[in-house]
């Protein structure tokens, strides 16, 4: 025990003996140049002096590191192969759509051929109602009126069960007349709503819109008061595109004989297009008896909105610019 207690005062030196580097012989590379390899390399052997004056050899020290062929050089140790670690690219799985994304796509797909609900069959309506119910149960915005920034912007009507709009939609089935778009624009900063319908014909396009104010009555409900109606100035087209035929009352009517007449009308229309387009739109007040309504938002996210109105009617709207609007 005495020799251990006095070992710290015993004068000795620590010697470091480094093994000579092993000679390598040239051998063809088994792996491509610059492949990553893991190798163990002896750094040195430590020699220390014990308390009894004896020189004792400790175990060699090793360092683990990754090297490349460029660092090792063209020579490799004959008859031995260093362990090789090969990095393989990880396969990245595509993100699976969430349940809400799946329901939204299925809902939008079910609108195909319904003309915003006008031509929907009873089976299709039942399917749409089921999908709407599932989305409402998974509503990511339970209090839409407290998230007015999501309500902001222009929303395009994709489907409705509101019978009051069906006569308007039916006008789009008339020859040469088409309802191009029905939209609702919400300004949450000024608490205003504008409903707009755009019509298109062979000679001109025009619009009809209503301006309204809204008040928040609950986390999901707003009260709407219509104030003004606006009939937009017709915008005449510079060129008339006449279809080969139109369908009316189940029969196709050939329009080829009328192309000469339309050409003559086009020449007259182009001379007055600037004059008519410069006129202001026609505005009128909406009677108080028809001035108020309410709207309940039952589903809301960045691109889809579901609302319910009077008599249980439903409206499905898609935010302008959303990929859901792409067929």
Short mmCIF file of C-alpha atoms in Angstrom, two decimals:
data_model
loop_
_atom_site.label_atom_id
_atom_site.label_comp_id
_atom_site.label_asym_id
_atom_site.label_seq_id
_atom_site.Cartn_x
_atom_site.Cartn_y
_atom_site.Cartn_z
CA UNK A 1 0.00 0.00 0.00
CA UNK A 2 2.95 2.30 0.68
CA UNK A 3 4.10 2.10 -2.93
CA UNK A 4 0.66 3.24 -4.09
CA UNK A 5 0.50 6.18 -1.72
CA UNK A 6 3.89 7.48 -2.90
CA UNK A 7 3.36 6.84 -6.60
CA UNK A 8 2.49 10.46 -7.30
CA UNK A 9 5.93 11.57 -6.16
CA UNK A 10 7.85 8.93 -8.08
CA UNK A 11 9.63 10.61 -11.00
CA UNK A 12 8.84 8.95 -14.30
CA UNK A 13 8.06 9.87 -17.87
CA UNK A 14 5.20 8.82 -20.13
CA UNK A 15 6.49 7.33 -23.30
CA UNK A 16 4.50 7.15 -26.52
CA UNK A 17 5.45 4.54 -29.05
CA UNK A 18 3.78 4.73 -32.43
CA UNK A 19 3.58 1.65 -34.56
CA UNK A 20 5.02 1.97 -38.04
CA UNK A 21 2.43 2.22 -40.76
CA UNK A 22 1.64 -1.05 -42.44
CA UNK A 23 2.85 -1.34 -46.00
CA UNK A 24 0.17 -1.64 -48.66
CA UNK A 25 0.29 -3.29 -52.00
CA UNK A 26 -1.60 -2.19 -55.05
CA UNK A 27 -4.91 -3.93 -55.53
CA UNK A 28 -7.86 -3.11 -57.79
CA UNK A 29 -10.58 -1.20 -55.97
CA UNK A 30 -13.63 -3.31 -55.19
CA UNK A 31 -15.88 -0.26 -54.77
CA UNK A 32 -16.40 2.93 -56.75
CA UNK A 33 -14.11 5.83 -56.06
CA UNK A 34 -15.08 8.07 -53.12
CA UNK A 35 -17.31 5.39 -51.54
CA UNK A 36 -17.64 5.93 -47.79
CA UNK A 37 -15.74 3.50 -45.56
CA UNK A 38 -15.52 3.01 -41.81
CA UNK A 39 -12.08 1.85 -40.53
CA UNK A 40 -10.34 1.33 -37.21
CA UNK A 41 -6.84 2.81 -37.07
CA UNK A 42 -4.31 2.46 -34.25
CA UNK A 43 -3.34 5.91 -32.98
CA UNK A 44 -0.53 4.79 -30.67
CA UNK A 45 0.45 2.70 -27.73
CA UNK A 46 0.85 4.33 -24.32
CA UNK A 47 3.61 3.37 -21.90
CA UNK A 48 3.39 4.56 -18.29
CA UNK A 49 5.54 4.20 -15.23
CA UNK A 50 4.01 2.44 -12.21
CA UNK A 51 4.59 3.30 -8.59
CA UNK A 52 7.10 0.47 -8.29
CA UNK A 53 9.26 1.84 -11.08
CA UNK A 54 8.06 -0.65 -13.65
CA UNK A 55 7.23 0.30 -17.16
CA UNK A 56 3.78 -1.06 -18.01
CA UNK A 57 2.28 -1.15 -21.53
CA UNK A 58 -1.36 -0.09 -21.81
CA UNK A 59 -3.82 -1.22 -24.47
CA UNK A 60 -3.60 0.49 -27.85
CA UNK A 61 -5.89 3.47 -28.47
CA UNK A 62 -8.15 3.44 -31.49
CA UNK A 63 -10.01 6.18 -33.37
CA UNK A 64 -13.15 5.55 -35.46
CA UNK A 65 -13.61 7.71 -38.52
CA UNK A 66 -14.99 7.66 -42.06
CA UNK A 67 -12.52 7.85 -44.93
CA UNK A 68 -12.69 7.87 -48.70
CA UNK A 69 -10.55 6.26 -51.37
CA UNK A 70 -8.89 9.61 -52.06
CA UNK A 71 -7.66 9.80 -48.46
CA UNK A 72 -6.44 6.20 -48.26
CA UNK A 73 -4.68 6.46 -51.61
CA UNK A 74 -4.60 3.83 -54.32
CA UNK A 75 -3.03 1.21 -52.06
CA UNK A 76 -4.92 -1.10 -49.75
CA UNK A 77 -3.76 -3.75 -47.30
CA UNK A 78 -3.40 -7.05 -49.08
CA UNK A 79 -5.62 -9.89 -47.94
CA UNK A 80 -7.90 -7.69 -45.81
CA UNK A 81 -10.90 -5.51 -46.50
CA UNK A 82 -11.98 -2.59 -44.39
CA UNK A 83 -15.63 -2.50 -43.25
CA UNK A 84 -17.67 -0.45 -45.70
CA UNK A 85 -20.76 1.60 -44.91
CA UNK A 86 -22.90 2.30 -47.97
CA UNK A 87 -25.36 5.18 -47.69
CA UNK A 88 -28.62 4.39 -49.40
CA UNK A 89 -31.27 7.05 -50.16
CA UNK A 90 -34.32 6.80 -47.96
CA UNK A 91 -37.63 6.28 -49.67
CA UNK A 92 -39.96 9.21 -48.99
CA UNK A 93 -43.56 8.15 -48.76
CA UNK A 94 -46.14 10.42 -50.28
CA UNK A 95 -48.32 12.13 -47.72
CA UNK A 96 -51.66 10.40 -47.52
CA UNK A 97 -54.71 12.66 -47.76
CA UNK A 98 -56.47 13.31 -44.48
CA UNK A 99 -60.06 12.31 -43.89
CA UNK A 100 -61.21 15.90 -44.42
CA UNK A 101 -59.30 16.17 -47.71
CA UNK A 102 -60.82 12.89 -48.88
CA UNK A 103 -64.34 14.08 -47.98
CA UNK A 104 -63.85 17.43 -49.70
CA UNK A 105 -62.67 15.82 -52.92
CA UNK A 106 -65.55 13.34 -52.87
CA UNK A 107 -68.01 16.19 -52.29
CA UNK A 108 -66.69 18.32 -55.15
CA UNK A 109 -66.62 15.28 -57.46
CA UNK A 110 -70.28 14.62 -56.68
CA UNK A 111 -71.21 18.05 -58.09
CA UNK A 112 -70.22 17.00 -61.59
CA UNK A 113 -73.12 17.38 -64.03
CA UNK A 114 -75.50 18.88 -61.46
CA UNK A 115 -75.28 22.50 -62.73
CA UNK A 116 -74.83 23.81 -59.17
CA UNK A 117 -77.66 21.57 -57.95
CA UNK A 118 -80.29 22.35 -60.57
CA UNK A 119 -79.93 18.99 -62.38
CA UNK A 120 -79.00 16.82 -59.39
CA UNK A 121 -80.93 13.57 -59.10
CA UNK A 122 -82.42 12.39 -55.81
CA UNK A 123 -79.63 9.81 -55.45
CA UNK A 124 -76.96 12.44 -56.02
CA UNK A 125 -78.61 14.82 -53.53
CA UNK A 126 -78.63 12.07 -50.91
CA UNK A 127 -74.93 11.39 -51.50
CA UNK A 128 -74.13 15.11 -51.25
CA UNK A 129 -76.11 15.48 -48.02
CA UNK A 130 -74.21 12.55 -46.48
CA UNK A 131 -70.82 14.02 -47.41
CA UNK A 132 -71.83 17.45 -46.11
CA UNK A 133 -72.94 15.92 -42.81
CA UNK A 134 -69.58 14.17 -42.41
CA UNK A 135 -67.67 17.36 -43.13
CA UNK A 136 -69.77 19.34 -40.67
CA UNK A 137 -68.94 16.75 -38.01
CA UNK A 138 -65.23 17.38 -38.69
CA UNK A 139 -65.44 21.17 -38.93
CA UNK A 140 -61.95 22.59 -38.19
CA UNK A 141 -63.47 26.01 -37.40
CA UNK A 142 -66.21 25.52 -34.79
CA UNK A 143 -66.73 29.30 -34.39
CA UNK A 144 -66.56 30.78 -37.93
CA UNK A 145 -67.67 34.27 -36.93
CA UNK A 146 -64.64 34.43 -34.62
CA UNK A 147 -62.37 33.64 -37.59
CA UNK A 148 -63.47 36.42 -39.93
CA UNK A 149 -60.17 36.41 -41.80
CA UNK A 150 -61.09 32.95 -43.13
CA UNK A 151 -64.46 34.30 -44.28
CA UNK A 152 -62.79 37.15 -46.17
CA UNK A 153 -62.62 37.05 -49.94
CA UNK A 154 -64.60 35.87 -52.95
CA UNK A 155 -66.46 32.57 -52.72
CA UNK A 156 -67.80 30.76 -55.80
CA UNK A 157 -71.08 28.85 -55.49
CA UNK A 158 -70.53 25.18 -56.38
CA UNK A 159 -73.81 23.68 -55.17
CA UNK A 160 -77.08 24.68 -53.53
CA UNK A 161 -80.40 23.13 -52.58
CA UNK A 162 -82.06 26.57 -52.36
CA UNK A 163 -85.11 26.38 -54.63
CA UNK A 164 -85.19 30.16 -54.89
CA UNK A 165 -82.06 30.05 -57.06
CA UNK A 166 -83.33 27.38 -59.43
CA UNK A 167 -85.29 29.79 -61.69
CA UNK A 168 -82.11 31.83 -62.01
CA UNK A 169 -80.04 28.76 -62.81
CA UNK A 170 -82.68 27.66 -65.31
CA UNK A 171 -82.07 30.82 -67.31
CA UNK A 172 -78.70 29.37 -68.14
CA UNK A 173 -80.43 26.57 -70.04
CA UNK A 174 -81.94 29.02 -72.53
CA UNK A 175 -80.35 29.20 -75.98
CA UNK A 176 -77.31 31.51 -76.17
CA UNK A 177 -77.63 32.50 -72.48
CA UNK A 178 -75.33 31.17 -69.79
CA UNK A 179 -74.98 31.76 -66.05
CA UNK A 180 -71.20 31.98 -65.88
CA UNK A 181 -70.71 32.47 -62.18
CA UNK A 182 -72.55 32.97 -58.89
CA UNK A 183 -70.36 34.36 -56.14
CA UNK A 184 -70.36 35.94 -52.70
CA UNK A 185 -67.69 38.41 -51.65
CA UNK A 186 -67.23 39.05 -47.91
CA UNK A 187 -65.40 42.04 -46.43
CA UNK A 188 -65.02 41.27 -42.72
CA UNK A 189 -63.41 44.64 -41.94
CA UNK A 190 -66.44 46.62 -43.14
CA UNK A 191 -68.98 43.83 -42.41
CA UNK A 192 -70.32 43.84 -45.97
CA UNK A 193 -71.46 41.08 -48.32
CA UNK A 194 -71.95 41.26 -52.08
CA UNK A 195 -73.84 38.53 -53.93
CA UNK A 196 -73.24 38.53 -57.67
CA UNK A 197 -74.46 36.64 -60.74
CA UNK A 198 -72.68 36.92 -64.09
CA UNK A 199 -74.51 36.22 -67.35
CA UNK A 200 -72.93 35.68 -70.73
CA UNK A 201 -74.48 35.78 -74.20
CA UNK A 202 -73.23 35.87 -77.76
CA UNK A 203 -73.33 39.68 -77.87
CA UNK A 204 -72.55 40.80 -74.33
CA UNK A 205 -71.88 39.89 -70.72
CA UNK A 206 -73.56 41.52 -67.74
CA UNK A 207 -74.04 41.01 -64.02
CA UNK A 208 -76.60 41.45 -61.30
CA UNK A 209 -75.51 41.94 -57.69
CA UNK A 210 -76.82 42.91 -54.26
CA UNK A 211 -74.95 44.75 -51.51
CA UNK A 212 -75.67 43.96 -47.86
CA UNK A 213 -74.44 44.51 -44.32
CA UNK A 214 -74.09 41.71 -41.79
CA UNK A 215 -74.08 41.48 -38.00
CA UNK A 216 -72.62 38.66 -35.93
CA UNK A 217 -75.33 37.02 -33.83
CA UNK A 218 -73.57 33.86 -32.61
CA UNK A 219 -70.32 31.93 -33.16
CA UNK A 220 -71.85 30.46 -36.34
CA UNK A 221 -74.67 32.78 -37.37
CA UNK A 222 -74.78 36.18 -39.05
CA UNK A 223 -77.79 38.36 -39.79
CA UNK A 224 -77.77 39.88 -43.29
CA UNK A 225 -79.58 43.06 -44.32
CA UNK A 226 -79.71 43.78 -48.05
CA UNK A 227 -79.52 47.45 -48.97
CA UNK A 228 -78.99 47.83 -52.69
CA UNK A 229 -79.28 46.03 -56.00
CA UNK A 230 -77.01 46.73 -58.96
CA UNK A 231 -77.45 45.86 -62.63
CA UNK A 232 -74.06 45.96 -64.27
CA UNK A 233 -73.40 47.71 -67.54
CA UNK A 234 -73.46 45.20 -70.40
CA UNK A 235 -70.05 44.60 -71.86
CA UNK A 236 -70.44 43.88 -75.56
CA UNK A 237 -68.03 41.45 -77.16
CA UNK A 238 -65.95 42.54 -80.11
CA UNK A 239 -66.44 39.20 -81.81
CA UNK A 240 -69.45 36.93 -81.84
CA UNK A 241 -68.92 33.22 -81.52
CA UNK A 242 -71.93 31.45 -82.97
CA UNK A 243 -72.26 27.74 -82.17
CA UNK A 244 -73.12 25.28 -84.91
CA UNK A 245 -76.36 24.38 -83.14
CA UNK A 246 -78.24 24.91 -79.88
CA UNK A 247 -80.56 22.63 -77.94
CA UNK A 248 -84.00 23.99 -77.10
CA UNK A 249 -86.91 21.98 -75.64
CA UNK A 250 -85.06 18.78 -76.36
CA UNK A 251 -84.38 19.54 -80.02
CA UNK A 252 -81.22 20.74 -81.73
CA UNK A 253 -81.54 23.87 -83.86
CA UNK A 254 -79.04 24.41 -86.67
CA UNK A 255 -77.69 27.98 -86.57
CA UNK A 256 -75.56 27.79 -89.71
CA UNK A 257 -78.07 29.75 -91.88
CA UNK A 258 -78.02 32.61 -89.34
CA UNK A 259 -74.27 33.21 -89.35
CA UNK A 260 -74.61 35.98 -91.95
CA UNK A 261 -77.14 37.79 -89.78
CA UNK A 262 -74.89 37.55 -86.75
CA UNK A 263 -71.99 38.97 -88.76
CA UNK A 264 -74.07 42.01 -89.64
CA UNK A 265 -75.10 42.43 -86.00
CA UNK A 266 -71.47 42.17 -84.95
CA UNK A 267 -70.49 45.09 -87.18
CA UNK A 268 -73.24 47.23 -85.66
CA UNK A 269 -72.45 46.16 -82.10
CA UNK A 270 -68.77 46.98 -82.32
CA UNK A 271 -69.59 50.59 -83.24
CA UNK A 272 -71.58 51.14 -80.03
CA UNK A 273 -69.59 49.01 -77.62
CA UNK A 274 -67.56 51.92 -76.24
CA UNK A 275 -70.63 54.09 -75.72
CA UNK A 276 -72.59 51.49 -73.76
CA UNK A 277 -69.62 50.34 -71.71
CA UNK A 278 -68.99 53.87 -70.49
CA UNK A 279 -72.46 54.13 -68.91
CA UNK A 280 -72.70 53.70 -65.10
CA UNK A 281 -74.47 50.63 -63.68
CA UNK A 282 -78.12 50.86 -62.64
CA UNK A 283 -78.64 50.90 -58.85
CA UNK A 284 -81.89 50.50 -56.92
CA UNK A 285 -83.01 50.08 -53.31
CA UNK A 286 -84.31 46.76 -51.99
CA UNK A 287 -87.70 46.86 -50.19
CA UNK A 288 -87.55 46.23 -46.43
CA UNK A 289 -89.89 43.23 -46.73
CA UNK A 290 -87.18 41.32 -48.60
CA UNK A 291 -84.20 43.01 -47.02
CA UNK A 292 -83.20 40.60 -44.24
CA UNK A 293 -81.98 37.04 -44.00
CA UNK A 294 -79.65 34.94 -41.87
CA UNK A 295 -76.86 32.53 -42.64
CA UNK A 296 -75.38 29.73 -40.55
CA UNK A 297 -71.84 28.61 -41.40
CA UNK A 298 -71.47 24.93 -40.50
CA UNK A 299 -68.08 24.24 -42.08
CA UNK A 300 -65.16 26.56 -42.84
CA UNK A 301 -61.52 26.21 -43.83
CA UNK A 302 -59.14 28.05 -46.18
CA UNK A 303 -60.88 26.86 -49.36
CA UNK A 304 -64.32 25.43 -48.59
CA UNK A 305 -67.38 26.86 -46.86
CA UNK A 306 -70.72 25.21 -46.13
CA UNK A 307 -73.61 27.42 -45.04
CA UNK A 308 -77.25 26.82 -44.26
CA UNK A 309 -79.97 29.38 -44.77
CA UNK A 310 -83.72 29.76 -44.41
CA UNK A 311 -85.85 26.61 -44.66
CA UNK A 312 -82.76 24.39 -44.26
CA UNK A 313 -81.30 25.20 -47.66
CA UNK A 314 -77.60 24.46 -48.05
CA UNK A 315 -74.87 26.34 -49.94
CA UNK A 316 -71.43 24.96 -50.76
CA UNK A 317 -68.91 27.60 -51.81
CA UNK A 318 -65.26 27.35 -52.85
CA UNK A 319 -62.72 30.13 -52.34
CA UNK A 320 -61.57 31.81 -55.55
CA UNK A 321 -58.17 30.45 -56.62
CA UNK A 322 -58.61 27.09 -54.87
CA UNK A 323 -57.53 23.93 -56.66
CA UNK A 324 -60.98 22.53 -55.87
CA UNK A 325 -62.36 24.71 -58.66
CA UNK A 326 -60.18 22.91 -61.20
CA UNK A 327 -62.15 20.14 -62.92
#
